[in-house]
Each structure stands twice: as structure tokens, then as C-alpha cells.
C-alpha positions as semicolon CSV with decimal commas, in nm:
position;residue;x (nm);y (nm);z (nm)
1;M;2,794;14,727;-8,115
2;T;2,780;14,378;-8,000
3;R;3,080;14,166;-7,926
4;I;3,122;13,819;-7,791
5;Y;3,401;13,756;-7,556
6;I;3,502;13,389;-7,463
7;D;3,649;13,284;-7,149
8;A;3,909;13,045;-7,303
9;D;4,006;12,871;-6,979
10;A;3,891;12,508;-7,058
11;C;3,637;12,633;-7,313
12;P;3,530;12,324;-7,543
13;V;3,316;12,558;-7,777
14;I;3,578;12,814;-7,922
15;R;3,526;12,686;-8,273
16;E;3,111;12,694;-8,220
17;T;3,153;13,072;-8,099
18;L;3,360;13,167;-8,368
19;A;3,142;13,003;-8,613
20;C;2,848;13,206;-8,467
21;A;3,037;13,531;-8,476
22;R;3,132;13,477;-8,840
23;A;2,751;13,408;-8,939
24;Q;2,621;13,692;-8,712
25;Q;2,889;13,920;-8,830
26;V;2,988;14,038;-8,485
27;P;3,326;14,080;-8,346
28;C;3,474;13,812;-8,125
29;I;3,744;13,830;-7,833
30;I;3,919;13,526;-7,722
31;A;4,066;13,580;-7,377
32;G;4,298;13,342;-7,173
33;N;4,649;13,370;-7,014
34;T;4,962;13,366;-7,185
35;T;5,040;12,980;-7,143
36;Q;4,745;12,939;-7,404
37;N;4,790;12,933;-7,779
38;L;4,479;13,142;-7,849
39;D;4,571;13,190;-8,220
40;R;4,513;12,827;-8,299
41;S;4,123;12,862;-8,323
42;L;4,140;13,162;-8,558
43;R;4,152;13,107;-8,939
44;P;4,448;13,270;-9,143
45;Q;4,169;13,435;-9,323
46;D;3,985;13,567;-9,025
47;P;3,999;13,959;-9,006
48;R;4,189;14,093;-8,723
49;A;4,079;14,372;-8,493
50;P;4,082;14,729;-8,638
51;K;4,353;14,946;-8,567
52;D;4,133;15,196;-8,413
53;P;3,931;15,047;-8,141
54;E;3,715;15,343;-8,102
55;H;3,574;15,300;-8,441
56;P;3,587;14,960;-8,515
57;D;3,456;14,842;-8,873
58;R;3,075;14,668;-8,847
59;G;3,106;14,318;-8,912
60;F;3,324;13,997;-8,794
61;W;3,661;14,042;-8,693
62;A;3,877;13,835;-8,423
63;D;4,123;13,888;-8,175
64;T;4,295;13,731;-7,888
65;L;4,345;13,908;-7,544
66;Q;4,629;13,746;-7,344
67;V;4,654;13,820;-6,996
68;G;4,887;13,719;-6,729
69;V;4,908;13,374;-6,556
70;G;4,695;13,406;-6,231
71;A;4,375;13,298;-6,106
72;D;4,080;13,489;-6,270
73;S;4,312;13,709;-6,478
74;A;4,103;13,652;-6,787
75;D;3,797;13,703;-6,585
76;F;3,906;14,036;-6,477
77;A;4,022;14,132;-6,832
78;I;3,673;14,042;-6,977
79;A;3,475;14,239;-6,686
80;S;3,664;14,527;-6,757
81;A;3,603;14,553;-7,110
82;I;3,240;14,440;-7,155
83;T;2,956;14,668;-7,221
84;P;2,573;14,600;-7,208
85;A;2,571;14,513;-7,565
86;D;2,799;14,224;-7,524
87;V;2,790;13,846;-7,484
88;V;3,023;13,629;-7,276
89;V;3,089;13,272;-7,319
90;T;3,238;13,125;-6,968
91;Q;3,170;12,833;-6,761
92;D;3,274;13,052;-6,465
93;I;2,961;13,124;-6,254
94;G;3,148;13,422;-6,075
95;L;3,222;13,582;-6,402
96;A;2,853;13,498;-6,537
97;D;2,741;13,695;-6,210
98;I;2,984;14,008;-6,297
99;V;2,864;14,010;-6,642
100;L;2,523;14,017;-6,576
101;G;2,563;14,301;-6,310
102;R;2,708;14,479;-6,576
103;G;2,419;14,452;-6,793
104;A;2,571;14,230;-7,037
105;R;2,441;13,867;-7,132
106;A;2,619;13,506;-7,046
107;I;2,606;13,187;-7,166
108;G;2,753;12,853;-7,039
109;V;2,965;12,634;-7,243
110;R;2,664;12,342;-7,234
111;G;2,420;12,631;-7,360
112;R;2,263;12,731;-7,038
113;V;2,195;13,101;-7,077
114;Y;2,272;13,264;-6,734
115;N;1,989;13,461;-6,597
116;P;1,996;13,764;-6,356
117;L;1,678;13,602;-6,158
118;T;1,855;13,276;-6,066
119;I;2,245;13,371;-6,073
120;D;2,204;13,436;-5,673
121;S;2,117;13,085;-5,617
122;M;2,373;12,941;-5,828
123;M;2,641;13,159;-5,660
124;Y;2,493;13,026;-5,321
125;I;2,532;12,673;-5,443
126;R;2,879;12,701;-5,553
127;H;2,961;12,886;-5,232
128;E;2,821;12,582;-5,025
129;E;2,997;12,326;-5,250
130;K;3,332;12,501;-5,202
131;K;3,284;12,516;-4,836
132;V;3,244;12,120;-4,874
133;R;3,558;12,078;-5,065
134;R;3,757;12,296;-4,819
135;A;3,629;12,098;-4,507
136;G;3,766;11,760;-4,700
137;G;3,456;11,659;-4,856
138;R;3,394;11,576;-5,228
139;T;3,120;11,729;-5,427
140;K;2,994;11,575;-5,768
141;G;3,157;11,712;-6,094
142;P;3,003;11,782;-6,413
143;S;2,894;11,509;-6,656
144;A;3,088;11,463;-6,962
145;F;3,053;11,701;-7,243
146;T;2,847;11,567;-7,530
147;E;2,731;11,651;-7,871
148;E;2,416;11,730;-7,751
149;D;2,561;12,018;-7,526
150;R;2,767;12,150;-7,833
151;K;2,448;12,166;-8,049
152;R;2,228;12,322;-7,752
153;F;2,517;12,578;-7,708
154;S;2,536;12,670;-8,079
155;H;2,159;12,712;-8,091
156;N;2,128;12,931;-7,767
157;L;2,399;13,152;-7,857
158;A;2,265;13,232;-8,203
159;Q;1,952;13,355;-8,028
160;L;2,150;13,543;-7,747
161;V;2,361;13,728;-7,998
162;Q;2,064;13,803;-8,210
163;E;1,894;13,929;-7,902
164;A;2,182;14,143;-7,821
165;K;2,224;14,304;-8,141
166;C;1,836;14,388;-8,154
167;A;1,867;14,560;-7,819
168;S;2,180;14,753;-7,888
169;R;2,040;14,932;-8,189
């Protein structure tokens, strides 16, 4: 069964992801550290995770996965929980690399679907930029998040979830 995991650390598209999960009738898990109020994104009428995780009901339900405060705690929790049928929403290229390595799908918050053929070059660029910053240099940050980014994300997520659902049957 396909599930959507959200890496909630500074994620601007939680609402859009939950809307997609509701529309596509797939479970959605929001992962973040204990300093975040993850429940604020859920609607009071949203069904919560089934009591028996081994036999979840088909269809939409939502849950939160609170992890400890620490670098990459949510990333490690997501990485250990995903299956090849799952989709992960993250802006962390390192987590996207792990997700792809486990056979699952990953999408960035601006709608970029991470690809196993290009993730190594993205990791290399990330590494080189980190070296520049550690040496005291500066690198260009991301541009402002736009409504166009939000629309692209929603469109591409819907397609990715549909593909994952078809592949997991």
C-alpha cells in the first residue's frame, strides 16, 4: 500500500500534500521533531492511523511521527519506515538519495521529482557547496517560494502518487 511521508522540517507544502492524500485516498504521515506542532496541519475530521499498523484500512488516514530534537532525526525515522511503494516529500537531497536507494519515490517542495539517474550529481553539488561554506565562502541560496512552485508541486505529487499506487498493485 502506498503512503506519503512528509519531512516537516521547514516544509511549505504540508496542506497541499494532505489535500493530495485525501483526494488519492492514501495514508499520510507527517514526521518532525518535538518542537513542531505537527497536528496543526490536520483537520479535526481527518481519520487517524488505524490501531493495527499491520492491517491498516485502505484509504486516507493521517498521523504524525514525532521524533527527538536532533539533526536529521526525522530523516532517519522516515528512512527506516518507508517501503518501495511510498512517496516522500522533502527538500533534503540527502534524504531523497536514501529514499531512492530504498526503491521509493521522492519529490521536492518545489515539485522536482528526484531521479535515481541524477541524484548523485545533486549530492556532489551539495557536497562542493558545503565545502565552500565551511571554508568561509558563500553560496547562493534558493529563490523565494512562489505560487507557481506550489502548483507545480501539487501537480507532480498527484502524478507521482498515482504512479506509486499503480506500481504497488
